[in-house]
Structure formats: structure tokens, C-alpha cells
Amino acid sequence: MEIKFWIEKNWGGSIDLAAVPEVIAAFEEMKLNDNQQAAFWIGCHDEEYVLKIQKDQTLSFIYGENQDLELKVKSRSWDEISSLTSLFINGQFVLLQTQISKLTSDTAGQK
């Protein structure tokens, strides 16, 4: 079963049926965007999951029946964000949640 996604960009524009090329394009647009508040969201049509990616390399995994739960991590690199986004796009939501939780606890341990 193919998972269907949507993308919303805070600098304008949305895509209702997004695929990997549109996600890659949104990443590239955000990296080139001068606005330090640039962010975009990737949402799953069939599940209650949303991924928010910010220009400052903060990634938020929003989930729950009412999308009222959130895991947030300040990433160390765009490669790390890309890897986490791949998990989301591939429907590996539980693994994504585990990875973000691990990164969050690793970061907290380094402070």
C-alpha cells in the first residue's frame, strides 16, 4: 500500500499528493530561503502523523489521535534530518519515534 502525503510550506505553497521529489525540492527551497523562520510540514493522509522541519534544523514529529503529542529534536546536520525524513516517508513511524527519542536523550546527556 502506497502512503500518500501532503506538504505545506510557510513561505507559500502546498502540495496535496506529494512524493519524494517534492520533499527533496522543499528541502532545497528551505535551505536557499533567506527567512530564518522557514519551515515546512509533511503530513500523512491516512495516519495522524506530521513532520515539521525548520531551517534551524529542528525537527518535530507530531502524532496522537488529535495530533496533540510532539517529539522535537535539534539536529546536528541536514543528513540526519534527511535520514529521519526518509523513515517518515517510508511509513516507519514507530522507528522514527524511537530514533528521535534516542537523539533527544543523547542530546540531553551531552548538556
PDB file of C-alpha atoms in Angstrom:
ATOM      1  CA  MET A   1       0.000   0.000   0.000  1.00  0.00           C
ATOM      2  CA  GLU A   2       1.387   3.374  -1.019  1.00  0.00           C
ATOM      3  CA  ILE A   3       1.354   6.082   1.633  1.00  0.00           C
ATOM      4  CA  LYS A   4       0.044   9.446   0.490  1.00  0.00           C
ATOM      5  CA  PHE A   5       1.481  12.684   1.880  1.00  0.00           C
ATOM      6  CA  TRP A   6       0.863  16.413   1.739  1.00  0.00           C
ATOM      7  CA  ILE A   7       3.370  19.270   2.106  1.00  0.00           C
ATOM      8  CA  GLU A   8       2.737  22.769   3.453  1.00  0.00           C
ATOM      9  CA  LYS A   9       5.469  25.443   3.266  1.00  0.00           C
ATOM     10  CA  ASN A  10       5.335  28.578   5.436  1.00  0.00           C
ATOM     11  CA  TRP A  11       6.894  30.616   2.622  1.00  0.00           C
ATOM     12  CA  GLY A  12       3.934  29.759   0.400  1.00  0.00           C
ATOM     13  CA  GLY A  13       2.612  26.799  -1.436  1.00  0.00           C
ATOM     14  CA  SER A  14       1.255  23.402  -0.639  1.00  0.00           C
ATOM     15  CA  ILE A  15       1.120  20.047  -2.377  1.00  0.00           C
ATOM     16  CA  ASP A  16      -1.784  17.697  -1.701  1.00  0.00           C
ATOM     17  CA  LEU A  17      -0.307  14.479  -3.110  1.00  0.00           C
ATOM     18  CA  ALA A  18       3.420  14.776  -2.513  1.00  0.00           C
ATOM     19  CA  ALA A  19       6.100  12.244  -3.308  1.00  0.00           C
ATOM     20  CA  VAL A  20       9.835  12.046  -2.646  1.00  0.00           C
ATOM     21  CA  PRO A  21      10.818  14.552  -5.386  1.00  0.00           C
ATOM     22  CA  GLU A  22       8.541  17.198  -3.837  1.00  0.00           C
ATOM     23  CA  VAL A  23      10.034  16.558  -0.387  1.00  0.00           C
ATOM     24  CA  ILE A  24      13.553  16.952  -1.795  1.00  0.00           C
ATOM     25  CA  ALA A  25      12.506  20.159  -3.569  1.00  0.00           C
ATOM     26  CA  ALA A  26      11.030  21.563  -0.324  1.00  0.00           C
ATOM     27  CA  PHE A  27      14.332  20.817   1.486  1.00  0.00           C
ATOM     28  CA  GLU A  28      16.314  22.622  -1.202  1.00  0.00           C
ATOM     29  CA  GLU A  29      13.940  25.602  -1.263  1.00  0.00           C
ATOM     30  CA  MET A  30      14.179  25.940   2.515  1.00  0.00           C
ATOM     31  CA  LYS A  31      17.981  25.766   2.539  1.00  0.00           C
ATOM     32  CA  LEU A  32      18.095  28.615  -0.004  1.00  0.00           C
ATOM     33  CA  ASN A  33      15.397  30.651   1.755  1.00  0.00           C
ATOM     34  CA  ASP A  34      16.722  33.780   3.499  1.00  0.00           C
ATOM     35  CA  ASN A  35      13.986  33.649   6.132  1.00  0.00           C
ATOM     36  CA  GLN A  36      15.449  32.079   9.282  1.00  0.00           C
ATOM     37  CA  GLN A  37      11.890  31.103  10.309  1.00  0.00           C
ATOM     38  CA  ALA A  38      11.370  28.973   7.172  1.00  0.00           C
ATOM     39  CA  ALA A  39       9.675  25.647   7.856  1.00  0.00           C
ATOM     40  CA  PHE A  40       7.620  23.031   6.098  1.00  0.00           C
ATOM     41  CA  TRP A  41       5.333  20.245   7.181  1.00  0.00           C
ATOM     42  CA  ILE A  42       4.880  16.790   5.699  1.00  0.00           C
ATOM     43  CA  GLY A  43       1.664  15.085   6.693  1.00  0.00           C
ATOM     44  CA  CYS A  44       0.338  11.604   6.131  1.00  0.00           C
ATOM     45  CA  HIS A  45      -3.169  11.454   4.625  1.00  0.00           C
ATOM     46  CA  ASP A  46      -4.053   8.089   6.170  1.00  0.00           C
ATOM     47  CA  GLU A  47      -2.468   8.438   9.612  1.00  0.00           C
ATOM     48  CA  GLU A  48      -2.308  11.072  12.344  1.00  0.00           C
ATOM     49  CA  TYR A  49       1.361  11.913  11.738  1.00  0.00           C
ATOM     50  CA  VAL A  50       3.040  15.183  10.754  1.00  0.00           C
ATOM     51  CA  LEU A  51       6.738  16.010  10.419  1.00  0.00           C
ATOM     52  CA  LYS A  52       7.785  19.664  10.807  1.00  0.00           C
ATOM     53  CA  ILE A  53      11.223  20.640   9.513  1.00  0.00           C
ATOM     54  CA  GLN A  54      12.664  24.059  10.318  1.00  0.00           C
ATOM     55  CA  LYS A  55      15.559  25.956   8.766  1.00  0.00           C
ATOM     56  CA  ASP A  56      17.409  25.952  12.116  1.00  0.00           C
ATOM     57  CA  GLN A  57      17.492  22.121  11.758  1.00  0.00           C
ATOM     58  CA  THR A  58      14.822  21.491  14.366  1.00  0.00           C
ATOM     59  CA  LEU A  59      12.652  18.515  13.523  1.00  0.00           C
ATOM     60  CA  SER A  60       9.296  17.859  15.194  1.00  0.00           C
ATOM     61  CA  PHE A  61       7.323  14.624  14.962  1.00  0.00           C
ATOM     62  CA  ILE A  62       3.678  15.405  15.718  1.00  0.00           C
ATOM     63  CA  TYR A  63       1.374  12.491  16.411  1.00  0.00           C
ATOM     64  CA  GLY A  64      -1.508  11.236  18.515  1.00  0.00           C
ATOM     65  CA  GLU A  65      -5.215  10.913  17.884  1.00  0.00           C
ATOM     66  CA  ASN A  66      -5.608  14.697  17.879  1.00  0.00           C
ATOM     67  CA  GLN A  67      -2.017  15.414  16.829  1.00  0.00           C
ATOM     68  CA  ASP A  68      -1.507  16.677  20.370  1.00  0.00           C
ATOM     69  CA  LEU A  69       1.788  14.883  21.063  1.00  0.00           C
ATOM     70  CA  GLU A  70       5.164  16.083  19.839  1.00  0.00           C
ATOM     71  CA  LEU A  71       8.758  14.917  19.898  1.00  0.00           C
ATOM     72  CA  LYS A  72      11.245  17.633  18.981  1.00  0.00           C
ATOM     73  CA  VAL A  73      14.970  17.436  18.363  1.00  0.00           C
ATOM     74  CA  LYS A  74      17.577  19.959  17.258  1.00  0.00           C
ATOM     75  CA  SER A  75      19.511  18.028  14.641  1.00  0.00           C
ATOM     76  CA  ARG A  76      23.265  18.088  14.101  1.00  0.00           C
ATOM     77  CA  SER A  77      23.068  18.019  10.291  1.00  0.00           C
ATOM     78  CA  TRP A  78      20.872  18.094   7.229  1.00  0.00           C
ATOM     79  CA  ASP A  79      21.927  14.492   6.564  1.00  0.00           C
ATOM     80  CA  GLU A  80      20.460  13.452   9.909  1.00  0.00           C
ATOM     81  CA  ILE A  81      17.210  15.282   9.112  1.00  0.00           C
ATOM     82  CA  SER A  82      17.126  13.658   5.682  1.00  0.00           C
ATOM     83  CA  SER A  83      17.561  10.225   7.254  1.00  0.00           C
ATOM     84  CA  LEU A  84      14.740  10.847   9.735  1.00  0.00           C
ATOM     85  CA  THR A  85      12.523  12.195   6.959  1.00  0.00           C
ATOM     86  CA  SER A  86      13.167   9.020   4.938  1.00  0.00           C
ATOM     87  CA  LEU A  87      11.798   6.960   7.823  1.00  0.00           C
ATOM     88  CA  PHE A  88       8.673   9.121   7.787  1.00  0.00           C
ATOM     89  CA  ILE A  89       8.211   8.866   4.008  1.00  0.00           C
ATOM     90  CA  ASN A  90       8.645   5.084   4.183  1.00  0.00           C
ATOM     91  CA  GLY A  91       5.928   4.800   6.824  1.00  0.00           C
ATOM     92  CA  GLN A  92       8.316   3.706   9.575  1.00  0.00           C
ATOM     93  CA  PHE A  93       6.619   5.913  12.157  1.00  0.00           C
ATOM     94  CA  VAL A  94       7.438   3.809  15.229  1.00  0.00           C
ATOM     95  CA  LEU A  95      11.117   3.611  14.254  1.00  0.00           C
ATOM     96  CA  LEU A  96      11.128   7.376  13.622  1.00  0.00           C
ATOM     97  CA  GLN A  97       9.665   7.981  17.068  1.00  0.00           C
ATOM     98  CA  THR A  98      12.318   5.727  18.603  1.00  0.00           C
ATOM     99  CA  GLN A  99      15.161   7.454  16.721  1.00  0.00           C
ATOM    100  CA  ILE A 100      14.007  10.950  17.734  1.00  0.00           C
ATOM    101  CA  SER A 101      13.604   9.854  21.343  1.00  0.00           C
ATOM    102  CA  LYS A 102      17.132   8.426  21.288  1.00  0.00           C
ATOM    103  CA  LEU A 103      18.554  11.630  19.745  1.00  0.00           C
ATOM    104  CA  THR A 104      16.720  13.707  22.341  1.00  0.00           C
ATOM    105  CA  SER A 105      18.124  11.665  25.219  1.00  0.00           C
ATOM    106  CA  ASP A 106      21.622  11.689  23.661  1.00  0.00           C
ATOM    107  CA  THR A 107      21.472  15.490  23.361  1.00  0.00           C
ATOM    108  CA  ALA A 108      20.219  15.861  26.930  1.00  0.00           C
ATOM    109  CA  GLY A 109      23.087  13.696  28.151  1.00  0.00           C
ATOM    110  CA  GLN A 110      25.642  15.951  26.448  1.00  0.00           C
ATOM    111  CA  LYS A 111      24.492  19.113  28.243  1.00  0.00           C
TER     112      LYS A 111
END
